[in-house]
XYZ file of C-alpha atoms in Angstrom:
443
model
C -33.784 -0.837 6.656
C -29.859 0.792 5.253
C -29.986 -2.865 3.704
C -32.726 -1.880 2.182
C -32.817 0.953 0.784
C -29.713 0.341 -0.828
C -31.562 -3.081 -2.277
C -33.900 -0.571 -3.408
C -31.558 2.085 -4.836
C -30.049 -0.858 -6.770
C -33.241 -1.960 -8.094
C -33.956 1.599 -9.148
C -34.535 1.693 -13.323
C -31.802 3.772 -14.537
C -31.118 6.099 -18.086
C -30.776 3.715 -20.536
C -28.464 4.985 -23.803
C -28.906 2.200 -25.546
C -33.742 1.893 -25.442
C -32.910 5.475 -25.254
C -31.483 5.234 -28.790
C -33.673 2.089 -29.841
C -36.501 4.694 -28.963
C -35.663 7.505 -30.848
C -35.587 5.956 -34.228
C -38.822 4.384 -33.589
C -39.726 7.196 -33.287
C -38.936 8.917 -36.761
C -40.018 5.431 -38.244
C -43.671 6.033 -36.843
C -43.602 9.738 -38.025
C -42.355 8.205 -41.358
C -45.813 6.325 -42.024
C -47.625 10.121 -42.124
C -46.270 10.688 -44.759
C -46.684 7.016 -46.282
C -50.250 7.318 -45.668
C -50.420 10.258 -47.653
C -49.189 8.770 -50.455
C -50.961 5.414 -50.501
C -53.834 7.596 -49.468
C -53.018 10.079 -52.788
C -52.255 7.342 -55.379
C -55.717 5.678 -54.649
C -58.027 9.020 -55.167
C -58.699 10.607 -58.970
C -55.627 13.139 -60.240
C -57.790 16.254 -59.099
C -57.981 15.275 -55.456
C -54.632 14.024 -54.580
C -52.801 17.358 -53.277
C -56.047 17.117 -51.225
C -54.757 14.357 -49.676
C -51.340 14.581 -49.296
C -52.277 17.633 -47.486
C -54.972 16.213 -44.842
C -52.069 13.958 -43.854
C -49.608 16.633 -43.454
C -51.551 19.243 -41.454
C -52.313 16.278 -39.408
C -48.814 16.497 -37.801
C -49.326 20.009 -37.586
C -52.097 20.637 -35.566
C -51.269 17.510 -33.377
C -48.065 18.217 -32.155
C -48.770 21.446 -31.285
C -51.827 20.083 -29.007
C -50.026 16.887 -27.703
C -47.330 19.520 -26.146
C -50.252 21.651 -24.684
C -52.273 19.224 -23.170
C -53.196 15.848 -25.341
C -50.356 14.108 -23.362
C -50.990 14.819 -19.956
C -53.903 13.868 -20.142
C -53.586 10.944 -22.216
C -50.718 9.527 -20.140
C -51.673 11.545 -16.519
C -53.125 9.842 -13.523
C -56.814 11.216 -13.061
C -58.881 8.374 -13.315
C -60.007 5.758 -15.267
C -61.371 8.103 -17.986
C -58.956 10.787 -18.450
C -55.474 11.390 -17.282
C -53.602 14.973 -15.488
C -51.098 16.017 -15.324
C -50.268 19.886 -14.330
C -46.407 19.024 -14.633
C -46.899 17.636 -18.002
C -48.764 21.077 -19.130
C -46.375 22.410 -22.296
C -43.983 20.071 -21.491
C -42.071 22.852 -18.885
C -41.531 20.793 -15.763
C -40.296 17.649 -17.122
C -36.255 17.144 -16.277
C -33.668 15.874 -19.327
C -33.243 12.732 -17.509
C -36.561 12.355 -15.469
C -37.865 8.951 -16.695
C -41.174 7.506 -17.692
C -42.204 5.222 -14.278
C -40.761 1.456 -14.910
C -38.727 2.310 -17.791
C -35.373 3.219 -18.991
C -36.409 5.493 -20.955
C -36.810 9.991 -20.679
C -40.599 11.397 -20.246
C -39.303 13.215 -23.213
C -38.996 10.109 -25.280
C -41.912 8.147 -24.252
C -44.278 12.176 -24.335
C -42.035 12.491 -28.284
C -43.315 8.177 -29.348
C -46.666 8.718 -28.135
C -46.984 11.792 -30.227
C -46.699 10.202 -33.437
C -49.006 7.234 -32.563
C -51.642 10.383 -31.683
C -50.114 12.013 -35.664
C -50.986 8.940 -38.210
C -54.641 8.171 -36.415
C -56.437 10.883 -36.894
C -55.200 11.175 -39.999
C -56.029 7.489 -40.921
C -59.905 8.687 -41.153
C -59.338 11.865 -44.135
C -58.662 8.165 -46.568
C -63.121 7.806 -45.704
C -63.943 11.059 -46.382
C -61.422 12.306 -49.842
C -62.568 14.620 -52.201
C -65.450 16.298 -50.418
C -64.681 18.442 -47.763
C -63.319 21.871 -46.740
C -60.152 21.644 -45.264
C -60.820 24.331 -42.799
C -63.330 22.232 -41.432
C -61.075 19.120 -41.641
C -58.071 20.524 -40.107
C -60.988 21.682 -37.258
C -62.232 18.300 -37.034
C -58.747 17.004 -36.458
C -58.183 19.422 -33.591
C -61.063 18.841 -31.833
C -61.902 14.912 -32.433
C -58.032 14.795 -30.998
C -59.107 15.936 -27.675
C -62.757 13.950 -27.203
C -61.896 10.529 -28.554
C -58.182 9.744 -29.117
C -57.331 11.463 -26.154
C -59.722 9.546 -23.785
C -59.367 6.322 -25.492
C -54.968 6.446 -25.561
C -55.900 6.872 -21.437
C -58.375 4.211 -20.976
C -56.091 1.074 -22.983
C -52.568 2.703 -21.570
C -52.883 4.765 -19.411
C -51.696 2.967 -15.384
C -54.606 4.100 -14.567
C -57.455 3.776 -17.642
C -60.676 1.407 -17.291
C -59.234 -1.282 -20.326
C -56.101 -1.245 -19.352
C -56.703 -2.173 -15.634
C -59.413 -4.907 -17.218
C -56.904 -6.764 -18.508
C -57.509 -5.426 -22.302
C -54.048 -6.273 -24.739
C -53.450 -4.126 -27.223
C -49.869 -3.555 -28.228
C -49.863 -0.857 -30.055
C -53.122 0.233 -31.080
C -55.623 -2.150 -32.341
C -58.763 -0.294 -30.297
C -56.611 3.249 -28.932
C -55.838 3.220 -32.759
C -57.278 1.724 -35.741
C -60.630 1.025 -34.206
C -60.731 4.637 -33.093
C -60.145 5.913 -36.455
C -62.410 3.305 -38.643
C -65.217 4.216 -36.727
C -64.530 7.939 -36.260
C -64.385 7.266 -40.350
C -67.836 5.384 -40.426
C -69.274 8.369 -37.782
C -68.575 10.756 -40.230
C -69.117 9.502 -44.097
C -72.809 9.022 -42.784
C -73.499 12.026 -41.310
C -71.790 14.428 -44.160
C -73.114 12.333 -47.349
C -71.765 10.450 -50.354
C -69.321 11.610 -53.176
C -70.821 13.226 -56.334
C -71.215 10.448 -58.545
C -70.746 7.237 -56.053
C -71.751 3.853 -57.472
C -72.503 5.944 -60.711
C -69.040 7.126 -62.301
C -65.760 5.228 -61.491
C -63.486 6.355 -58.926
C -60.596 4.351 -60.199
C -57.193 5.188 -58.083
C -54.762 8.082 -60.140
C -51.412 6.783 -60.233
C -50.759 2.474 -58.342
C -46.877 2.922 -58.509
C -48.105 6.200 -55.803
C -50.221 3.553 -53.702
C -47.428 0.811 -54.006
C -44.746 3.459 -52.866
C -47.294 5.025 -49.559
C -47.861 1.044 -48.843
C -43.994 0.424 -48.370
C -42.929 2.566 -46.578
C -46.071 2.207 -43.764
C -45.193 -1.708 -43.700
C -41.485 0.142 -43.382
C -42.239 2.290 -40.229
C -44.538 -0.282 -38.418
C -42.072 -1.928 -37.047
C -41.043 0.994 -35.453
C -45.178 1.310 -34.480
C -44.921 -2.453 -33.294
C -41.345 -2.882 -31.705
C -41.136 0.368 -31.000
C -44.067 0.151 -28.145
C -42.134 -1.605 -25.630
C -39.863 1.157 -24.719
C -36.783 -1.500 -24.516
C -34.517 -4.284 -26.016
C -34.232 -5.733 -22.925
C -36.442 -8.989 -22.753
C -36.692 -10.438 -26.015
C -40.461 -9.239 -26.571
C -40.142 -6.068 -28.944
C -37.984 -8.643 -31.521
C -40.997 -11.220 -30.865
C -43.709 -8.386 -31.650
C -40.972 -7.627 -35.072
C -41.117 -11.082 -36.488
C -45.140 -11.004 -36.209
C -45.652 -8.170 -37.703
C -42.884 -9.534 -40.987
C -44.483 -12.463 -40.742
C -48.355 -11.229 -40.540
C -47.668 -8.956 -43.196
C -47.209 -10.854 -45.352
C -49.885 -14.055 -44.716
C -52.321 -11.194 -44.953
C -51.590 -9.541 -48.472
C -50.524 -13.517 -49.679
C -55.081 -13.908 -47.905
C -56.067 -11.004 -49.541
C -54.682 -11.381 -53.452
C -56.206 -15.152 -53.240
C -60.056 -13.638 -52.488
C -59.680 -11.314 -55.489
C -57.763 -14.286 -57.515
C -60.714 -16.012 -56.163
C -64.109 -13.200 -55.997
C -62.830 -11.063 -59.392
C -59.697 -13.511 -61.990
C -56.743 -10.976 -60.657
C -53.820 -10.275 -58.092
C -54.328 -6.452 -58.543
C -51.521 -4.130 -57.362
C -53.833 -2.370 -55.000
C -54.694 -5.922 -53.237
C -51.371 -5.951 -52.784
C -51.206 -3.035 -50.718
C -54.532 -2.833 -49.164
C -53.966 -6.500 -48.235
C -50.511 -5.791 -46.339
C -51.788 -2.443 -44.480
C -54.254 -5.665 -42.944
C -52.654 -7.448 -41.693
C -50.380 -4.267 -40.305
C -53.850 -3.440 -38.658
C -54.721 -6.695 -37.405
C -50.828 -7.840 -36.007
C -50.345 -4.478 -33.911
C -52.370 -5.620 -30.682
C -51.881 -8.595 -31.011
C -48.197 -9.084 -31.723
C -47.027 -9.688 -28.425
C -49.398 -12.188 -27.489
C -49.264 -14.591 -30.245
C -46.072 -16.710 -32.160
C -45.373 -16.192 -35.230
C -47.882 -19.664 -36.393
C -50.404 -17.670 -34.454
C -49.691 -14.353 -36.149
C -49.945 -16.594 -39.768
C -53.307 -17.193 -38.757
C -53.547 -13.624 -37.669
C -52.209 -11.684 -41.388
C -54.455 -14.706 -42.958
C -57.359 -13.714 -41.122
C -57.437 -10.349 -41.664
C -56.729 -10.728 -45.645
C -59.691 -12.590 -46.014
C -61.851 -10.750 -43.982
C -60.702 -7.161 -45.110
C -61.182 -8.447 -48.142
C -64.069 -9.058 -47.529
C -65.331 -6.325 -45.574
C -64.371 -4.040 -48.364
C -66.822 -4.432 -50.417
C -69.690 -3.615 -47.240
C -69.895 -0.218 -48.568
C -71.834 -0.972 -52.059
C -74.207 -3.089 -49.862
C -75.207 -0.374 -46.938
C -74.491 2.133 -49.464
C -72.108 4.200 -47.027
C -69.180 5.932 -48.999
C -66.044 5.122 -47.268
C -63.571 6.451 -49.967
C -60.748 4.648 -49.727
C -61.921 1.730 -47.115
C -60.827 3.006 -44.490
C -63.814 1.729 -42.059
C -62.791 -2.372 -44.037
C -59.341 -2.436 -43.494
C -58.706 -0.376 -40.768
C -61.431 -0.783 -38.504
C -62.781 -4.475 -39.534
C -58.700 -5.002 -38.723
C -58.741 -3.998 -35.931
C -61.234 -5.528 -34.322
C -59.866 -8.801 -35.827
C -56.601 -8.665 -34.585
C -57.865 -7.483 -30.634
C -60.438 -10.315 -31.033
C -58.027 -12.735 -31.993
C -56.000 -12.621 -28.656
C -57.986 -14.414 -27.423
C -58.028 -17.002 -29.466
C -54.586 -17.412 -30.372
C -52.579 -15.954 -27.496
C -49.627 -18.160 -26.664
C -49.001 -16.663 -22.638
C -45.146 -16.937 -23.886
C -44.733 -12.979 -25.060
C -45.956 -10.038 -23.153
C -47.553 -11.640 -20.491
C -48.737 -15.453 -19.205
C -52.236 -14.935 -20.403
C -53.530 -17.848 -22.962
C -56.165 -17.629 -25.615
C -58.863 -20.449 -26.054
C -56.406 -22.121 -28.458
C -54.195 -22.440 -25.599
C -56.334 -23.811 -22.838
C -56.710 -20.299 -21.594
C -60.304 -20.900 -22.290
C -62.703 -17.422 -23.504
C -61.703 -15.491 -20.221
C -59.503 -12.851 -22.600
C -61.800 -13.025 -25.378
C -64.850 -11.272 -23.368
C -62.153 -8.773 -21.618
C -60.518 -7.642 -25.524
C -65.314 -7.479 -26.767
C -65.564 -5.120 -23.850
C -62.572 -3.191 -25.084
C -63.497 -2.870 -28.755
C -67.140 -2.382 -28.552
C -66.334 0.703 -26.139
C -64.043 2.437 -28.327
C -65.883 1.084 -31.442
C -69.262 2.601 -29.835
C -67.845 5.872 -28.041
C -65.497 6.940 -31.663
C -68.508 6.010 -33.514
C -71.004 8.347 -31.898
C -68.590 11.391 -30.679
C -67.015 11.614 -34.096
C -70.409 11.554 -35.815
C -71.409 13.956 -33.324
C -68.289 16.117 -34.000
C -69.438 16.273 -37.441
C -72.670 17.193 -37.425
C -71.743 20.638 -35.273
C -69.490 21.458 -37.396
C -71.076 20.904 -41.086
C -74.510 22.898 -39.049
C -71.918 25.962 -38.361
C -69.243 26.499 -40.284
C -70.088 23.795 -43.303
C -67.615 20.705 -43.874
C -68.313 19.715 -47.883
C -66.999 21.988 -50.171
C -69.732 22.725 -52.745
C -70.590 20.064 -55.411
C -69.315 22.577 -59.016
C -66.058 22.481 -56.397
C -66.352 18.857 -55.967
C -66.644 18.084 -59.391
C -63.759 20.510 -61.102
C -61.605 19.683 -58.063
C -60.616 20.010 -54.599
C -57.267 20.561 -55.532
C -57.368 23.665 -57.217
C -60.830 24.727 -55.407
C -58.811 24.452 -51.818
C -55.611 25.014 -52.266
C -55.145 26.869 -55.932
C -52.208 24.376 -57.195
C -52.593 20.598 -58.832
C -50.742 17.649 -58.444
C -49.453 18.046 -62.110
C -49.011 20.187 -64.384
C -50.252 18.200 -68.182
C -49.670 22.311 -70.486
C -46.397 20.676 -71.912
C -46.768 17.826 -72.657
C -47.631 17.812 -76.172
C -44.763 18.004 -78.538
C -46.989 20.600 -81.267
C -49.262 22.736 -81.516
C -52.102 21.966 -82.395
C -51.875 18.013 -81.728
C -50.080 18.377 -78.690
C -52.166 20.116 -77.034
C -54.874 18.212 -77.715
C -53.610 15.424 -76.796
C -53.007 16.631 -73.522
C -56.378 18.192 -73.561
C -57.678 14.582 -73.566
C -55.365 13.107 -71.667
C -56.010 15.216 -68.816
C -60.073 14.600 -69.805
C -59.329 11.000 -69.225
C -57.734 11.785 -65.642
C -59.334 13.189 -64.340
C -62.200 10.650 -64.821
């Protein structure tokens, strides 16, 4: 008995300064993704909505951080049942020791908590792109708080909680294809079906006002995503995190090239917006699957997602829903593809021995993936629509039509992104030129 106890003590995980430092860096990288998303979205809207788009991402950092500490982490990762967690010691994080380890890992609970906090921050921010130009900032802030509580937290528990029903079923989601991307994409669809279209949808040109800003945002997202994906293995001890790092790069490159090829064939040009969107589509698709597939499988996942998401973004015109910045087409569709392709391309040599159809594993894992994908999709879609409906009928979700036309930045924030008043070189020609250019940009 004594020797057995000594053996168990020797095998107990010990705090690893290397893994702890690595995870703190990854947490910072994931936080960087939210300002990156703000720039990505901010460049895609018209000039009169730029600041509002930036603020919709930044306010998520503030709101989600506080709520995650107060109760979000406890409900998402505590042990209770298959649908929601709870741990009283994690409420407010007041009863957690500095060196208390996350179970079976070598990093402190504080580190795991803050890493997951950054995931919780960016997920509702993803939704903001679908409802650009038309939502009250106060209503959006309240929506973020409610959505985190009744949508994100339960879904995170299903997928990643030790007793979550999807986790126990065997659904593979390495870093958030279901919990982050399908969750946010389906939530975005639920909200836009309730609040309706922008004024002038399908009639007025609504082109991105700053493609360089879009490319900057995409670059920051790509950079931060290495922390998002590779960090989700919570350490560097067995090479799986390194596989995920490689697959993140490979799939993103493949998706960007596939998107560009698709739009060249369909529309006759290689666009910067297509390159940025294709890269994001690849990042989304490899997020759930990168720990399960080989680098060759990652190329397939990225290429399929690049073409699939490029085709999907046009569905809003066919079906008449106004997904302003293609959140549904990129994040929901990309998340679905990445999650389901695990059932085809899982090699059995990565995060687990599970094999997909093309590696001799049959269709078993594919059907398990379907269960997780469609449960999250329908739950998020329905509950998000209900939240938007309740807020719209109480405090109102949308700004007035006049405020939307004149510019939501001025109406909601009393600011504008760019000052054109000093752009002219003279009193007569300069002022006229400045005013004319301002009208052109606003259009």
